[in-house]
């Protein structure tokens, strides 16, 4: 799955592995329209206590629902779809769930205070 994420090597270097995101908390969701529609999700990986940012470039579908005061996911998965697109699925535990389809996914480590950027 990590081959679908630009920057996965930096997350692996920071955490020592690629996280499963089991019981991870989605701290923030952002949508932005400039020339294309982009989105962000900041996810607190509970084992390390660090935040991983997912940047969804060239959004085609943003089907997330249930975002509330706590948004724990049981798993995060990704797959190549429709040729060159990537679908990322947020599997619910409590709160947010759904799927994002985009042209590219970039991941990076960010501070604990999520902010768009």
CSV table of C-alpha atoms in Angstrom, one decimal:
chain,number,residue,atom,x,y,z
A,1,UNK,CA,0.0,0.0,0.0
A,2,UNK,CA,2.8,2.4,0.8
A,3,UNK,CA,3.8,2.6,-2.9
A,4,UNK,CA,0.6,4.6,-3.4
A,5,UNK,CA,1.7,7.3,-1.1
A,6,UNK,CA,4.4,9.9,-2.0
A,7,UNK,CA,6.6,10.5,1.0
A,8,UNK,CA,5.8,7.2,2.7
A,9,UNK,CA,9.5,6.7,3.3
A,10,UNK,CA,9.7,9.8,5.5
A,11,UNK,CA,6.8,8.4,7.7
A,12,UNK,CA,8.5,5.0,7.9
A,13,UNK,CA,11.8,6.7,8.8
A,14,UNK,CA,10.1,8.8,11.6
A,15,UNK,CA,8.1,5.9,13.1
A,16,UNK,CA,10.3,2.9,12.2
A,17,UNK,CA,7.5,1.3,10.3
A,18,UNK,CA,4.4,2.0,8.3
A,19,UNK,CA,1.5,2.4,10.8
A,20,UNK,CA,-1.7,0.3,10.6
A,21,UNK,CA,-3.7,3.3,11.9
A,22,UNK,CA,-5.7,0.9,14.0
A,23,UNK,CA,-7.5,3.1,16.7
A,24,UNK,CA,-5.9,6.2,15.1
A,25,UNK,CA,-7.8,9.4,15.5
A,26,UNK,CA,-8.6,11.8,12.6
A,27,UNK,CA,-7.9,15.2,14.2
A,28,UNK,CA,-8.7,17.4,11.2
A,29,UNK,CA,-10.1,17.4,7.7
A,30,UNK,CA,-9.7,20.3,5.2
A,31,UNK,CA,-10.9,21.0,1.7
A,32,UNK,CA,-9.4,23.6,-0.5
A,33,UNK,CA,-10.1,24.7,-4.1
A,34,UNK,CA,-7.4,26.6,-5.9
A,35,UNK,CA,-7.0,25.5,-9.5
A,36,UNK,CA,-7.8,21.9,-8.5
A,37,UNK,CA,-9.5,20.6,-5.4
A,38,UNK,CA,-7.2,19.4,-2.7
A,39,UNK,CA,-7.9,18.0,0.7
A,40,UNK,CA,-6.0,17.1,3.9
A,41,UNK,CA,-6.5,14.7,6.8
A,42,UNK,CA,-4.4,14.8,9.9
A,43,UNK,CA,-4.4,11.5,11.7
A,44,UNK,CA,-2.9,10.8,15.2
A,45,UNK,CA,-1.2,7.5,15.1
A,46,UNK,CA,-1.7,6.3,18.7
A,47,UNK,CA,1.2,4.0,19.2
A,48,UNK,CA,3.8,6.7,18.4
A,49,UNK,CA,1.6,9.7,19.5
A,50,UNK,CA,2.6,11.4,16.2
A,51,UNK,CA,0.5,13.0,13.5
A,52,UNK,CA,0.6,11.9,9.9
A,53,UNK,CA,-0.8,14.3,7.3
A,54,UNK,CA,-2.4,12.9,4.2
A,55,UNK,CA,-2.7,15.4,1.3
A,56,UNK,CA,-5.1,14.4,-1.3
A,57,UNK,CA,-4.2,16.2,-4.6
A,58,UNK,CA,-6.7,16.4,-7.5
A,59,UNK,CA,-9.7,15.2,-5.6
A,60,UNK,CA,-12.3,13.4,-7.6
A,61,UNK,CA,-14.5,12.1,-4.6
A,62,UNK,CA,-14.7,13.2,-1.0
A,63,UNK,CA,-17.2,10.9,0.7
A,64,UNK,CA,-16.5,11.3,4.4
A,65,UNK,CA,-19.2,11.5,7.0
A,66,UNK,CA,-19.7,11.3,10.7
A,67,UNK,CA,-17.0,13.7,11.8
A,68,UNK,CA,-17.6,14.7,15.4
A,69,UNK,CA,-15.9,15.3,18.7
A,70,UNK,CA,-13.8,12.1,18.4
A,71,UNK,CA,-13.0,10.3,15.2
A,72,UNK,CA,-11.4,6.9,15.7
A,73,UNK,CA,-10.8,4.7,12.7
A,74,UNK,CA,-10.2,1.0,12.9
A,75,UNK,CA,-8.0,0.9,9.7
A,76,UNK,CA,-6.9,3.0,6.7
A,77,UNK,CA,-6.5,1.3,3.4
A,78,UNK,CA,-5.6,2.4,-0.1
A,79,UNK,CA,-5.9,0.9,-3.6
A,80,UNK,CA,-5.3,2.0,-7.2
A,81,UNK,CA,-8.6,2.6,-9.0
A,82,UNK,CA,-9.8,3.7,-12.4
A,83,UNK,CA,-6.3,3.8,-14.0
A,84,UNK,CA,-4.2,6.3,-12.3
A,85,UNK,CA,-6.4,7.3,-9.3
A,86,UNK,CA,-6.0,6.3,-5.7
A,87,UNK,CA,-8.8,5.4,-3.3
A,88,UNK,CA,-8.2,5.8,0.4
A,89,UNK,CA,-10.7,4.2,2.8
A,90,UNK,CA,-11.3,5.3,6.4
A,91,UNK,CA,-12.8,2.3,8.2
A,92,UNK,CA,-14.9,3.5,11.1
A,93,UNK,CA,-14.6,2.6,14.7
A,94,UNK,CA,-16.3,5.8,16.1
A,95,UNK,CA,-17.0,8.9,14.2
A,96,UNK,CA,-15.7,9.6,10.7
A,97,UNK,CA,-15.8,7.0,7.9
A,98,UNK,CA,-15.8,7.0,4.2
A,99,UNK,CA,-13.6,7.2,1.1
A,100,UNK,CA,-11.5,9.7,-0.8
A,101,UNK,CA,-10.5,9.3,-4.5
A,102,UNK,CA,-7.8,11.5,-5.9
A,103,UNK,CA,-4.9,11.7,-8.4
A,104,UNK,CA,-2.1,11.6,-5.8
A,105,UNK,CA,-1.7,11.1,-2.1
A,106,UNK,CA,1.3,12.7,-0.3
A,107,UNK,CA,2.1,11.8,3.4
A,108,UNK,CA,4.2,13.7,5.9
A,109,UNK,CA,4.8,14.1,9.6
A,110,UNK,CA,3.4,17.3,11.1
A,111,UNK,CA,3.2,18.9,14.6
A,112,UNK,CA,0.4,17.9,17.0
A,113,UNK,CA,-1.5,21.1,16.2
A,114,UNK,CA,-3.0,20.4,12.8
A,115,UNK,CA,-3.4,23.4,10.4
A,116,UNK,CA,-4.0,23.5,6.7
A,117,UNK,CA,-0.9,24.0,4.5
